[in-house]
Structures are given as C-alpha cells and as structure tokens.
C-alpha cells in the first residue's frame, strides 16, 4: 500500500520535471485516475463459521484487529436497549479473569481493547499481539454477566435517558429515525425508561447467546504479523467459540410520504430549532449510483465548501453549520439534510434547504464544483489508506456488501468517471424534495404558527405534530389565555412571596455562591457575587483556571475571556444591569412586560420580557423563577442561552435554587451550588473596578 503511494509521488515529481520543458501558459489536461493498490487479505474459515482475514503490513511494529458481525438488523420490541446493555457488560471481566485484572493487563501492555454489542476492536504492539488476541477471545467467548454489573448498567442507562429528556438534538434525531423508518423497524425503534425497566439479566444472556455467534462473524487482522503464526494463534483462541444458528428476521419495508410534509416535535425549552429534511433511499455500495451520489452529496452538503453551508451559514447567518449525508445500507438508508437554526428563522431555513435541494435536482452543477468535490473525495480516500483499520474495513465490506474484488482498487477511477449529468440524475432520484419529511424539533409557541402559514413557491405543507416518542398528537395549545389581572407587578409579587417574602428579601444586601459541574472529566466552577447596589462579579473556571470573567460596577463593566479583556458594550451593560441586584423583582422596570404563558418543562410559566435580550419565566403555580433566556451576538451569529433554576432550598429565611442548568449550543450541564453566602463574602473595593473581593473571616 505505502510503496504504491510512494510510486505515485515519484510519478508526480517526474511529471513536474517534464512540465519544466513545456509551455506553462496552458494548463495540462488531467491524467487518468490511478488504480489504488489495496492488499488482498488471506482468508480462511474456522469450523464454527468464523471468517478470518489477514493482511501483513510491516511498516510499523503494530497490529490492528477488528471483530464484526454481519447479522441482519432485528427489532428488540418491548426490550429495546438490551443490545446496548449487553455491550456495556462485555469487557467487564470474564469467567476466567476478574474485571480489574483484565483491564489492568490491557493497560499494562499499552494496548487498546474494546468489546461492544457489534463486536470488538484492538490495537497493540506486535510483540504483545498474542496476549491481546487471547484477551480479546476471552472477553468475547467467556463474558461474565453479573447481577451487580447489570444493576449498575441499568442505572447508568436510565440516568442517561433522563439527562436527555430535554435535549432537543437527541429527541429530534430519535423521532426523525422513528418517522423515516417506522417504529417497528429495527432502525426506527429506540430505548425508553420503560423498555430498559423491562430488562433482566437473563434477557442480556439470551441476547448474547442468540446474536453473539461466530456463524456471522468476521475477524480482520492487519499489521506486523506472520500469517502462519496468526493462523495457529487464531485457531487456538477462537475454535472453542460455539456456533449457534442466527434467527431469520422479517424486516418491514420502508416507504416515503406521498408528498412533503412538516413533522413537528414541541420542545418548550428549545432556543434553537433542529431541522432535518429526510427521505429513505435504496442505495448500496455495489450499485452504479454509489459514486455519483457521493459526489452529489459532497457538492450539496458535504462540508464547509458545500452549497448548504455557504447558503445557510455564510450568506444568511442562520446557523453555525448546515450539512447533508446520504447513507448506504443493504437493508435501508436515508438522505438527510440538517442544521440547528435560531427559532426566529426556522421557516426561512426550511425555504433555504428546499432552494438548494431543488437547485441541484433541476440544474447541472458547475464544472468547478464537480472538480472540487472529486478532489476532496480523492484526498480523503488516499489519506484513509494510512490507517490499518481502513484496510480492515475494506476487507470485510468486500465480503459482506457483495462488492467486486477490485472495488477499492478502482475507487479513484470510479470517482473520476462521474459526470455533470450523473450528479443531476442521482439528485433527482435520491434527494426527494417532493417526498420528504421535514422533521423539526423546536419551541412550538414561537415557530409552529409560522410553519403552518409558510409557503414555498406558492405551495404550503401539511403540519403534523408528534410527541418526543414519535406518536402523532393534536397540536399543543400555544396561546393560553392570559388573565387581564396578571401584570409584571403580580408576577414579581408572587415570586417574592414564594421565596420568603418582601421583608426577608429586602434584608439581603449581598449574595455570593459557588457552583460546580463536570464536563468531559474536568471540573467547571461558577462563582457569582452581586449586591442590591447593582454591582455584579462572575467567573467561570475550568480545573481551577479562570476562563471567563464579568465585572459590572453599576455604571460600566468589562468581560475577560482567556486573558483578553474588553469593555462591555451598551447591549451587554443593559443585560447585566437587569441581574446585577440581589432580587431584581423587588423593583419593576418600566421596560418589563408579561408576554404570555409558556410551557417550561411540563408546567405553565409566565414569560416576563425584561429587556430586548432577556426573558424570565415564573411558574404559574409555585411563583418561583424557573428559567431565564438571554440572547447574545458573537462572531456575526446570534444565539439564545437558556438557564433553568430548580431544587429551591431555604437559606437564612430565603429560598434559593441549588441546581442551575445551562445550555450552549449542543452542550448542556447542571451546576450544583455548593454554598450560598448571604450578607457576607462580598464587599466594595476602592482599588479595583471589580468592586468586590472575597471577604475572609477572622
């Protein structure tokens, strides 16, 4: 493989030398795409049905192993999630070796070994290959499924599902698959709290015994190995794996809608809408359309240079990124064009998506776009050849996807052969703008009515409403009547009463607190201090290092991000001034107004717009402040940042929230307050614009 790349490089250098003797004013005609040399594996099969493929590569003293199953997709029904639970339990020790000893041995050898529901993978130095192969075989053949580990996994899975209940992107993707494939299709079903609660340890064991079989398994080994030695080792380690028959599966057929429709999922907490135009496709790698579709998708939405990205982000500024992808699968796949956009441009973004999809269907792309897409795909493919896992994937796909033996050798030629006509032809065939589901998860009170009245070139689309579980429902009531007696004064008064009363609130001059959370294994801490004099100080630190600071002295302020200090602009000063009081609700601003009733996490809340960029939400029943949404502009993009407040507890006669949750784009986290300091921990400083420093008691 690498000798072949070197040969191509030498050929190109030679071509440069020849070019020095010709007319440089004329661009030379491109030569034919080269054939790629891909090592053909040596293949053999064990008596239990395990297919083994070996590729020697002595460039580096490393070995890569991959074990995969070619099982048909199958529904798990009322026990959806059993495969994932089984996958987590695999690798948690074996019947011959405790979990800690197993993991410590892998770490000691400096290797990587993962065993999961779809197989296993490993990477190791060649001198440790025999032992890692033994550990892989032990983990695959002799898993130790214990009640203790099962209970831990079930608890973690339920926590994961609970943490994603409000995640807009997570719910959008789940519903999109359920609607595109159907909830009874293996690709459309999903795990729930109920289905996970239905599981027992015996279900996990039964699933393993049914589907973890060598009958449909492929073991690919690539690297610095001797084929004869490998054959002997594999037979020794894997021949004991017992063969079981794989059940026959009836997979439901998928179909697209007769005409394009909007499928809306109401997520009241959404500050952005998740949009996806989706239709199912029948596309496999062994079909003639595969390479033209790759090129067409690259032009439409395959990266930062593609049409969707340039339109929705660079031209209109609706999103941070818009992309498309076209799947290939021998059972079923989808074409998806998607983006996360601001609520107020949801309908406009749908129009922009349709514009680009119809354009690539109705008009030929340019020669330049075609050439650039081919060049990018060619470069990505050549770079991928450096990874042993790529070669392993090629070897298995040729076996399982019914590919020609020369499929990857002729890969670049097939890309180069795609024409302008091919791109338009497959765009019409696979990018079904007239039969798409436009799946949108967003804040219905802000976007649903606009979607119902939206038209595209004089045509409107039916809007259907779905729950987070993909069940069709009636349109939610987004316009609940607001009683004329409800004013900012009454909402604020109810809030002050709910936290302890006006007398208790007015007695508080300063509030200070520190809250922490963990993000990707690192501790994030928020420290905030404010006074009833309208002064504010806040820092955000990661692993003890202050990454962001905000300081406001009642008149002016500044922000500091990773050491870069900048004064607050007028909009930022207005936003921070609203919150730069112990309890802003003690005074009613002239600009504040009640804008309606909205659903916040399943409960009605009064929305009070306190400035152009900030809206607070107060629970109708409890009176407590449950959410704040602040709109900020950064790098030419506008985004809304929601902060929710919960777990109110009494501190020195006043109720304060001990959980503060915030979302920024796809990231969300729960900050847990460690301690509140009332009327201490904050004091004026004559020497700093911060106005505060931490008060230390004697």
XYZ file of C-alpha atoms in Angstrom:
698
model
C 0.000 0.000 0.000
C 2.646 2.542 1.059
C 5.043 1.520 -1.725
C 2.222 2.260 -4.142
C 1.708 5.743 -2.666
C 5.445 6.367 -2.928
C 5.352 5.271 -6.566
C 2.537 7.762 -7.255
C 4.592 10.516 -5.590
C 7.673 9.679 -7.693
C 5.499 9.724 -10.821
C 4.143 13.185 -9.911
C 7.655 14.527 -9.295
C 8.692 13.222 -12.676
C 5.748 14.957 -14.254
C 6.872 18.255 -12.683
C 10.300 17.837 -14.265
C 8.772 17.283 -17.691
C 6.483 20.253 -17.255
C 9.508 22.497 -16.894
C 10.184 21.923 -20.582
C 6.669 22.708 -21.845
C 4.505 25.779 -22.214
C 3.329 26.731 -18.704
C 0.751 29.187 -20.003
C -1.544 26.279 -20.857
C -2.989 24.149 -18.061
C -2.214 20.488 -18.790
C -5.027 18.009 -19.236
C -5.501 15.845 -16.126
C -4.254 12.312 -16.471
C -6.299 9.226 -15.739
C -7.049 8.448 -12.114
C -4.563 5.877 -10.795
C -5.548 2.453 -9.600
C -5.005 2.023 -5.874
C -3.114 -0.950 -4.613
C -5.074 -2.470 -1.755
C -3.634 -5.611 -0.241
C -5.915 -8.581 -0.708
C -6.281 -10.474 2.563
C -5.590 -14.136 3.009
C -8.877 -15.645 4.148
C -9.756 -18.844 5.954
C -12.713 -20.094 7.969
C -12.857 -21.961 11.267
C -15.197 -24.913 11.708
C -17.504 -22.791 13.875
C -18.103 -20.397 10.955
C -15.727 -17.557 11.970
C -14.196 -15.992 8.848
C -10.641 -14.753 9.390
C -8.851 -12.282 7.080
C -5.136 -11.493 7.423
C -3.142 -8.658 5.865
C 0.588 -8.365 6.536
C 1.919 -4.803 6.848
C 5.415 -4.471 8.306
C 5.761 -0.696 8.072
C 5.256 -0.297 11.842
C 5.512 -2.825 14.687
C 1.791 -2.652 15.352
C -1.247 -4.855 14.841
C -4.877 -3.823 14.420
C -7.719 -6.290 14.991
C -11.421 -5.971 14.301
C -14.190 -8.452 15.020
C -17.556 -7.654 13.444
C -20.883 -9.366 12.859
C -22.872 -9.429 9.661
C -26.164 -10.020 11.454
C -29.402 -8.740 9.948
C -30.983 -5.796 11.780
C -33.574 -7.029 14.249
C -36.152 -5.402 16.475
C -35.904 -5.638 20.258
C -39.517 -4.616 20.838
C -40.541 -4.124 24.455
C -36.962 -4.838 25.499
C -35.413 -2.152 23.266
C -31.971 -1.377 24.613
C -30.980 -4.931 25.532
C -28.169 -4.929 22.935
C -26.701 -1.742 24.376
C -26.826 -3.076 27.942
C -25.158 -6.298 26.812
C -22.476 -4.261 25.030
C -21.679 -2.351 28.222
C -21.391 -5.564 30.223
C -18.960 -7.099 27.736
C -15.384 -6.430 28.779
C -16.379 -6.221 32.453
C -14.248 -9.219 33.278
C -14.602 -12.837 32.147
C -15.295 -16.181 33.740
C -11.512 -16.722 33.830
C -10.307 -13.250 34.888
C -11.791 -10.538 37.179
C -12.659 -7.159 35.635
C -9.882 -5.173 37.309
C -7.220 -7.717 36.453
C -8.441 -7.868 32.837
C -8.370 -4.077 32.379
C -5.075 -3.636 34.213
C -3.419 -6.196 31.971
C -4.566 -4.404 28.823
C -3.335 -1.080 30.223
C -0.004 -2.586 31.270
C 0.621 -3.749 27.707
C -0.143 -0.269 26.380
C -2.886 -1.649 24.156
C -6.456 -0.679 23.380
C -9.168 -3.306 23.556
C -12.886 -2.645 23.281
C -15.677 -5.210 23.262
C -19.157 -3.989 22.418
C -22.518 -5.144 21.090
C -21.351 -5.117 17.475
C -18.039 -6.934 18.011
C -14.600 -5.975 19.285
C -11.516 -4.000 18.274
C -7.919 -3.887 19.460
C -4.659 -2.133 18.684
C -1.331 -3.279 20.088
C 2.390 -3.519 19.560
C 3.167 -6.624 17.523
C 5.197 -8.195 20.323
C 2.118 -8.179 22.542
C -0.233 -9.364 19.798
C -0.553 -12.983 21.058
C -1.644 -11.871 24.548
C -4.068 -9.205 23.308
C -5.582 -11.721 20.907
C -6.017 -14.079 23.864
C -7.684 -11.336 25.948
C -9.997 -10.419 23.074
C -11.035 -14.039 22.622
C -11.540 -14.460 26.368
C -13.737 -11.346 26.543
C -15.797 -12.374 23.539
C -16.226 -16.069 24.367
C -16.318 -16.035 28.186
C -18.120 -12.854 29.284
C -19.041 -12.633 32.937
C -22.558 -11.247 33.281
C -23.176 -10.458 36.953
C -26.241 -9.047 38.666
C -24.106 -6.337 40.271
C -22.726 -5.002 36.968
C -26.142 -5.388 35.342
C -27.794 -3.223 38.010
C -25.093 -0.545 37.609
C -25.531 -0.525 33.839
C -29.324 -0.275 34.081
C -28.977 2.663 36.494
C -26.486 4.435 34.203
C -28.700 3.884 31.182
C -31.748 5.282 32.947
C -29.733 8.303 34.088
C -28.565 8.810 30.504
C -32.117 8.706 29.189
C -33.295 11.086 31.897
C -30.477 13.534 31.173
C -31.547 13.614 27.508
C -35.255 14.174 28.109
C -34.828 17.896 27.419
C -32.047 17.569 24.843
C -33.537 18.955 21.637
C -30.980 17.425 19.255
C -31.255 13.986 20.904
C -35.050 13.921 20.694
C -35.042 15.304 17.161
C -32.740 12.537 15.906
C -34.771 9.857 17.680
C -38.093 10.994 16.239
C -36.555 11.507 12.792
C -35.469 7.871 12.629
C -38.774 6.616 14.036
C -40.760 8.501 11.398
C -38.465 7.774 8.473
C -38.166 4.019 9.045
C -41.207 3.320 11.215
C -41.149 2.488 14.926
C -41.478 -1.221 14.146
C -38.324 -1.192 12.004
C -35.001 -2.009 13.734
C -33.563 1.320 12.559
C -36.582 3.229 13.869
C -37.030 1.800 17.368
C -35.387 3.330 20.414
C -34.896 2.577 24.075
C -37.037 4.211 26.752
C -37.205 4.195 30.532
C -39.974 1.619 30.240
C -38.124 -0.726 27.861
C -34.956 -0.566 29.968
C -37.054 -1.254 33.055
C -38.365 -4.406 31.350
C -34.895 -5.946 31.148
C -33.466 -8.685 33.334
C -30.031 -10.265 33.428
C -31.458 -13.348 31.717
C -32.566 -11.138 28.782
C -28.977 -9.985 28.360
C -27.644 -13.532 28.477
C -30.242 -14.719 25.969
C -29.413 -11.884 23.598
C -25.708 -12.713 23.790
C -26.316 -16.402 23.132
C -28.590 -15.600 20.179
C -26.648 -12.929 18.329
C -23.024 -13.151 19.502
C -22.250 -16.125 17.284
C -19.216 -16.951 15.108
C -21.618 -18.062 12.357
C -21.858 -14.485 11.009
C -18.594 -13.138 12.438
C -15.524 -11.761 10.671
C -12.120 -11.292 12.308
C -9.768 -8.993 10.379
C -6.120 -8.718 11.448
C -3.825 -6.143 9.807
C -0.231 -5.374 10.725
C 3.207 -6.639 11.574
C 2.392 -10.335 11.858
C 3.406 -13.646 10.353
C 0.461 -15.319 8.630
C 1.402 -18.840 9.655
C 1.769 -17.832 13.299
C -1.515 -15.908 13.228
C -3.432 -18.839 11.803
C -2.178 -21.054 14.595
C -2.998 -18.492 17.304
C -6.480 -17.728 15.964
C -7.398 -21.409 15.759
C -6.136 -21.918 19.296
C -8.065 -18.966 20.768
C -11.318 -18.897 18.757
C -12.043 -22.541 17.857
C -13.652 -23.020 21.294
C -16.296 -20.402 20.421
C -19.541 -22.347 19.989
C -21.602 -21.820 16.852
C -25.311 -21.002 17.150
C -27.811 -20.530 14.346
C -28.782 -16.921 13.600
C -32.576 -16.461 13.612
C -34.399 -15.484 10.447
C -35.678 -11.927 10.543
C -38.592 -10.261 8.769
C -37.653 -6.631 8.226
C -40.536 -4.246 7.492
C -40.348 -2.355 4.218
C -39.771 1.381 4.406
C -41.515 3.950 2.256
C -41.549 7.695 1.837
C -44.504 10.022 2.257
C -46.587 10.720 -0.860
C -45.879 14.444 -0.601
C -43.603 16.588 1.506
C -44.917 17.350 4.989
C -43.678 19.018 8.158
C -43.438 16.808 11.262
C -43.122 18.989 14.357
C -41.955 17.993 17.841
C -42.634 20.598 20.515
C -39.646 21.196 22.796
C -40.639 24.155 25.010
C -37.075 24.543 26.284
C -35.608 24.860 22.779
C -33.674 28.019 21.952
C -32.828 26.647 18.517
C -34.819 24.538 16.080
C -33.396 21.243 14.879
C -34.341 20.908 11.205
C -33.887 17.778 9.086
C -35.224 17.045 5.625
C -35.233 13.263 5.398
C -36.287 10.569 2.953
C -35.393 6.882 2.751
C -33.170 5.630 -0.082
C -32.319 2.258 -1.561
C -28.580 2.608 -2.083
C -25.801 0.051 -1.683
C -22.110 0.297 -2.425
C -22.338 -2.288 -5.187
C -24.767 -0.172 -7.225
C -23.690 2.055 -10.112
C -25.243 5.110 -8.432
C -22.999 4.901 -5.368
C -20.147 7.089 -6.645
C -22.366 9.714 -8.346
C -24.354 10.031 -5.098
C -21.125 10.533 -3.137
C -20.120 13.370 -5.443
C -23.619 14.931 -5.481
C -23.818 14.899 -1.676
C -20.338 16.410 -1.365
C -21.477 19.336 -3.542
C -24.813 19.768 -1.765
C -23.883 19.442 1.905
C -20.646 17.534 2.368
C -18.635 20.186 4.212
C -17.785 23.849 4.702
C -17.420 24.440 0.952
C -20.774 22.863 0.075
C -23.909 24.686 -1.022
C -25.964 24.240 2.154
C -23.163 25.564 4.359
C -22.472 28.534 2.087
C -26.168 29.423 1.888
C -27.434 28.963 5.436
C -24.299 29.997 7.297
C -22.066 32.172 5.146
C -24.788 34.001 3.211
C -27.712 34.159 5.646
C -26.126 33.561 9.061
C -28.950 31.258 10.175
C -26.717 28.578 11.703
C -23.193 27.554 12.603
C -23.320 24.772 10.023
C -25.667 23.016 7.578
C -24.857 19.620 6.108
C -26.277 16.620 4.270
C -25.447 12.939 4.166
C -26.662 10.024 2.084
C -26.468 6.622 3.725
C -25.853 3.292 2.065
C -27.078 0.039 3.521
C -28.216 -3.289 2.120
C -31.399 -3.091 4.191
C -32.435 0.595 4.313
C -30.850 4.046 4.488
C -31.753 7.739 4.482
C -30.811 11.003 2.844
C -30.723 13.745 5.492
C -30.082 17.486 5.189
C -29.934 19.164 8.599
C -28.988 22.168 10.712
C -29.626 23.811 14.080
C -31.057 27.293 13.499
C -32.354 30.197 15.541
C -36.056 29.977 16.390
C -36.967 33.128 14.510
C -35.520 31.861 11.201
C -36.925 28.324 11.331
C -39.358 28.803 8.432
C -36.802 30.760 6.410
C -34.266 27.958 6.910
C -36.706 25.383 5.562
C -37.061 27.513 2.432
C -33.267 27.755 2.092
C -32.926 23.955 2.339
C -35.585 23.419 -0.315
C -33.971 26.011 -2.585
C -30.681 24.126 -2.591
C -32.192 20.655 -2.969
C -34.397 21.718 -5.876
C -31.476 23.587 -7.479
C -29.196 20.549 -7.568
C -32.111 18.486 -8.925
C -33.161 20.959 -11.623
C -29.829 22.426 -12.738
C -26.465 20.913 -13.571
C -23.713 21.761 -11.110
C -20.701 23.687 -12.422
C -17.523 22.090 -13.733
C -15.633 23.736 -10.879
C -17.941 22.281 -8.213
C -17.636 18.842 -9.787
C -13.832 19.030 -9.918
C -13.554 20.286 -6.329
C -15.839 17.547 -4.994
C -13.851 14.857 -6.794
C -10.567 16.275 -5.481
C -11.839 16.320 -1.890
C -13.180 12.758 -2.063
C -9.942 11.572 -3.656
C -7.830 13.236 -0.966
C -9.936 11.817 1.856
C -9.659 8.325 0.388
C -5.887 8.448 -0.081
C -5.367 9.734 3.474
C -7.570 6.974 4.874
C -5.272 4.325 3.394
C -2.685 5.110 6.076
C -4.953 3.640 8.781
C -4.861 -0.159 9.271
C -8.499 -0.011 10.373
C -9.381 1.267 6.899
C -7.866 -1.790 5.253
C -9.698 -3.996 7.742
C -12.949 -2.276 6.850
C -12.310 -2.729 3.124
C -11.655 -6.434 3.567
C -14.874 -7.035 5.471
C -17.030 -4.873 3.193
C -15.920 -6.782 0.111
C -17.130 -9.946 1.819
C -20.356 -8.650 3.345
C -21.518 -5.988 0.864
C -21.192 -8.171 -2.230
C -18.520 -5.888 -3.696
C -16.303 -6.679 -6.650
C -12.754 -7.664 -5.625
C -11.472 -4.578 -7.494
C -13.953 -2.171 -5.854
C -11.323 -0.289 -3.836
C -8.564 -0.668 -6.421
C -10.784 1.168 -8.895
C -12.210 3.584 -6.314
C -10.482 6.710 -7.652
C -11.330 5.828 -11.246
C -14.998 5.498 -10.340
C -14.980 8.922 -8.681
C -13.237 10.430 -11.692
C -15.817 8.938 -14.087
C -18.758 10.837 -12.511
C -20.222 13.394 -14.927
C -22.371 16.513 -14.566
C -25.278 14.518 -15.923
C -24.703 11.772 -13.338
C -24.901 14.265 -10.488
C -28.207 15.720 -11.644
C -29.639 12.270 -12.356
C -28.930 10.877 -8.873
C -30.001 14.122 -7.192
C -33.446 13.672 -8.745
C -33.503 10.010 -7.741
C -32.274 10.232 -4.123
C -32.807 13.818 -2.877
C -36.594 13.657 -2.783
C -37.657 17.245 -2.201
C -41.232 16.332 -3.209
C -41.454 13.335 -0.833
C -39.515 14.452 2.225
C -40.408 14.597 5.865
C -39.275 17.956 7.196
C -38.744 16.953 10.827
C -38.425 19.929 13.164
C -37.938 19.911 16.928
C -38.314 23.356 18.421
C -40.244 25.762 20.565
C -43.772 25.487 19.233
C -45.030 28.717 20.776
C -42.531 30.645 18.665
C -42.335 28.702 15.403
C -45.401 26.462 14.860
C -47.787 29.123 13.550
C -45.191 30.381 11.072
C -44.661 26.853 9.760
C -48.411 26.393 9.262
C -48.640 29.553 7.146
C -45.310 29.068 5.355
C -45.402 28.634 1.599
C -42.757 27.532 -0.852
C -43.268 28.831 -4.389
C -46.986 29.140 -3.696
C -47.271 25.719 -2.101
C -47.966 25.039 1.574
C -47.103 21.879 3.505
C -49.304 19.945 5.925
C -48.005 20.188 9.508
C -48.347 17.146 11.748
C -47.462 17.156 15.456
C -45.599 14.394 17.294
C -44.529 13.660 20.847
C -40.907 13.063 21.839
C -41.659 9.362 21.356
C -42.765 9.649 17.740
C -46.516 9.398 18.444
C -48.804 11.651 16.421
C -50.686 14.105 18.658
C -53.013 17.081 18.404
C -51.432 20.497 18.061
C -50.488 21.743 21.555
C -52.198 24.871 22.856
C -49.559 27.561 22.458
C -51.850 30.525 23.070
C -53.184 30.041 26.576
C -55.289 32.982 27.637
C -53.540 35.425 29.931
C -55.841 36.820 32.599
C -56.032 40.607 32.448
C -55.200 40.762 36.150
C -51.743 39.282 35.531
C -49.123 42.029 35.391
C -45.398 42.257 35.952
C -46.182 43.531 39.446
C -48.336 40.500 40.322
C -45.829 38.015 38.877
C -42.962 39.622 40.780
C -45.006 39.808 43.972
C -45.858 36.095 43.747
C -42.176 35.296 43.234
C -41.055 37.361 46.235
C -43.742 35.730 48.399
C -42.681 32.269 47.167
C -39.049 32.725 48.191
C -39.785 34.103 51.659
C -41.495 37.495 51.442
C -40.515 41.106 50.759
C -39.182 41.752 54.274
C -36.757 38.825 54.080
C -35.679 39.735 50.545
C -35.055 43.400 51.372
C -32.889 42.375 54.327
C -30.412 40.736 51.940
C -27.722 43.164 50.752
C -25.335 40.727 49.077
C -25.413 37.185 47.727
C -22.404 35.032 46.859
C -22.290 31.440 45.734
C -20.089 28.867 44.064
C -21.479 26.096 41.869
C -19.658 23.225 40.155
C -20.190 20.584 37.481
C -18.095 18.152 35.462
C -17.642 18.424 31.680
C -15.644 15.769 29.842
C -13.866 14.796 33.035
C -12.896 18.366 34.015
C -14.418 20.392 36.832
C -16.160 23.602 35.815
C -16.955 26.096 38.558
C -19.105 29.213 38.547
C -18.553 31.893 41.173
C -21.027 34.770 41.356
C -21.395 37.764 43.654
C -23.906 40.597 43.480
C -25.350 43.316 45.696
C -28.516 45.350 45.995
C -26.358 48.324 44.942
C -26.492 46.946 41.425
C -22.975 45.526 41.236
C -22.031 42.199 39.757
C -18.996 39.882 39.581
C -18.805 36.433 37.977
C -16.056 34.000 36.988
C -16.120 30.678 35.172
C -13.143 28.391 35.797
C -12.144 25.043 34.328
C -9.954 22.837 36.527
C -9.163 25.894 38.651
C -8.161 28.137 35.730
C -10.383 31.191 35.223
C -11.559 31.130 31.600
C -14.165 33.906 31.722
C -14.882 36.894 33.939
C -17.663 39.505 34.008
C -17.450 42.636 36.137
C -20.020 45.429 36.458
C -19.777 48.327 38.898
C -23.274 49.727 38.473
C -22.366 52.014 35.570
C -19.801 50.271 33.358
C -18.185 46.893 33.122
C -15.901 44.588 31.248
C -15.611 40.992 30.129
C -12.438 38.932 30.164
C -12.142 35.722 28.143
C -8.951 33.652 28.481
C -6.983 36.742 29.491
C -8.383 39.003 26.766
C -10.129 41.963 28.393
C -12.772 44.054 26.618
C -15.289 46.650 27.801
C -18.973 45.756 27.807
C -20.985 47.291 25.009
C -24.329 49.008 25.528
C -26.345 45.833 24.925
C -24.223 43.817 27.366
C -24.480 46.507 30.043
C -28.275 46.529 29.758
C -28.368 42.745 30.074
C -26.111 42.515 33.129
C -27.736 45.518 34.831
C -31.025 43.606 34.982
C -29.486 40.802 37.044
C -26.995 42.923 38.995
C -29.208 43.025 42.074
C -29.879 40.548 44.829
C -33.531 40.337 43.799
C -34.333 42.432 40.700
C -38.010 41.578 41.213
C -38.183 43.978 44.182
C -38.284 46.810 41.628
C -40.422 46.796 38.490
C -38.664 48.120 35.409
C -40.644 50.309 33.022
C -39.463 48.128 30.113
C -40.633 44.837 31.645
C -43.823 43.261 30.338
C -45.659 39.946 30.585
C -45.719 38.428 27.087
C -47.746 35.272 27.743
C -47.865 31.810 29.271
C -45.408 29.179 28.071
C -44.734 25.565 28.915
C -41.482 25.136 30.819
C -40.538 21.520 31.480
C -44.182 20.437 31.568
C -45.545 23.299 33.667
C -47.081 26.651 32.733
C -44.956 29.725 33.381
C -45.441 33.461 32.912
C -42.949 34.923 30.439
C -41.655 38.348 31.504
C -39.549 40.161 28.940
C -37.228 42.397 30.973
C -35.055 43.673 28.113
C -34.526 43.181 24.396
C -32.163 40.313 25.136
C -33.568 38.733 28.338
C -36.805 36.954 29.250
C -37.521 35.431 32.660
C -40.072 32.690 33.345
C -42.042 32.265 36.588
C -44.023 29.116 37.391
C -47.749 29.839 37.468
C -48.410 27.507 40.419
C -45.352 27.970 42.642
C -44.437 31.529 41.663
C -40.740 30.592 41.543
C -38.393 31.752 38.797
C -37.690 28.650 36.720
C -35.853 29.926 33.669
C -34.004 32.818 32.034
C -33.258 33.066 28.306
C -30.603 35.532 27.182
C -29.849 36.321 23.543
C -26.228 37.147 22.679
C -24.397 38.019 19.481
C -20.942 36.641 18.800
C -18.807 36.439 15.660
C -21.714 37.541 13.477
C -24.023 34.863 14.896
C -26.951 35.315 17.270
C -27.790 32.619 19.773
C -30.042 32.207 22.807
C -28.671 30.790 26.054
C -31.261 29.278 28.432
C -30.603 28.949 32.161
C -33.011 26.978 34.347
C -33.337 27.075 38.142
C -34.555 24.215 40.313
C -34.109 22.455 43.675
C -35.036 25.535 45.734
C -33.928 25.277 49.369
C -34.167 27.698 52.264
C -31.019 29.632 53.201
C -31.310 32.017 56.153
C -35.023 32.539 55.616
C -34.971 32.830 51.837
C -35.376 30.141 49.162
C -32.507 29.839 46.680
C -32.029 27.466 43.691
C -29.360 24.822 44.277
C -29.345 23.488 40.687
C -28.590 25.856 37.818
C -28.742 24.253 34.367
C -27.429 25.897 31.245
C -27.288 25.026 27.550
C -24.894 26.465 24.999
C -25.480 25.001 21.542
C -25.306 21.205 21.790
C -23.751 21.302 25.275
C -25.798 21.324 28.456
C -24.757 20.924 32.070
C -26.164 21.071 35.596
C -24.303 23.272 38.073
C -24.758 22.235 41.697
C -24.469 25.062 44.214
C -22.000 24.160 46.936
C -22.755 27.056 49.284
C -24.640 30.356 49.465
C -23.281 33.262 51.482
C -25.900 35.818 52.496
C -24.672 39.277 53.537
C -21.070 38.077 53.628
C -18.313 37.219 51.181
C -18.824 40.457 49.210
C -17.545 43.983 49.861
C -16.645 47.103 47.940
C -13.067 47.558 46.800
C -11.685 51.036 46.221
C -8.686 49.762 44.223
C -10.354 47.539 41.580
C -13.091 48.022 39.032
C -14.377 44.650 40.215
C -15.912 46.414 43.222
C -15.564 43.172 45.180
C -13.096 40.796 46.642
C -13.641 37.747 48.759
C -14.194 38.532 52.406
C -12.106 36.414 54.719
C -13.372 35.924 58.259
C -11.013 36.142 61.197
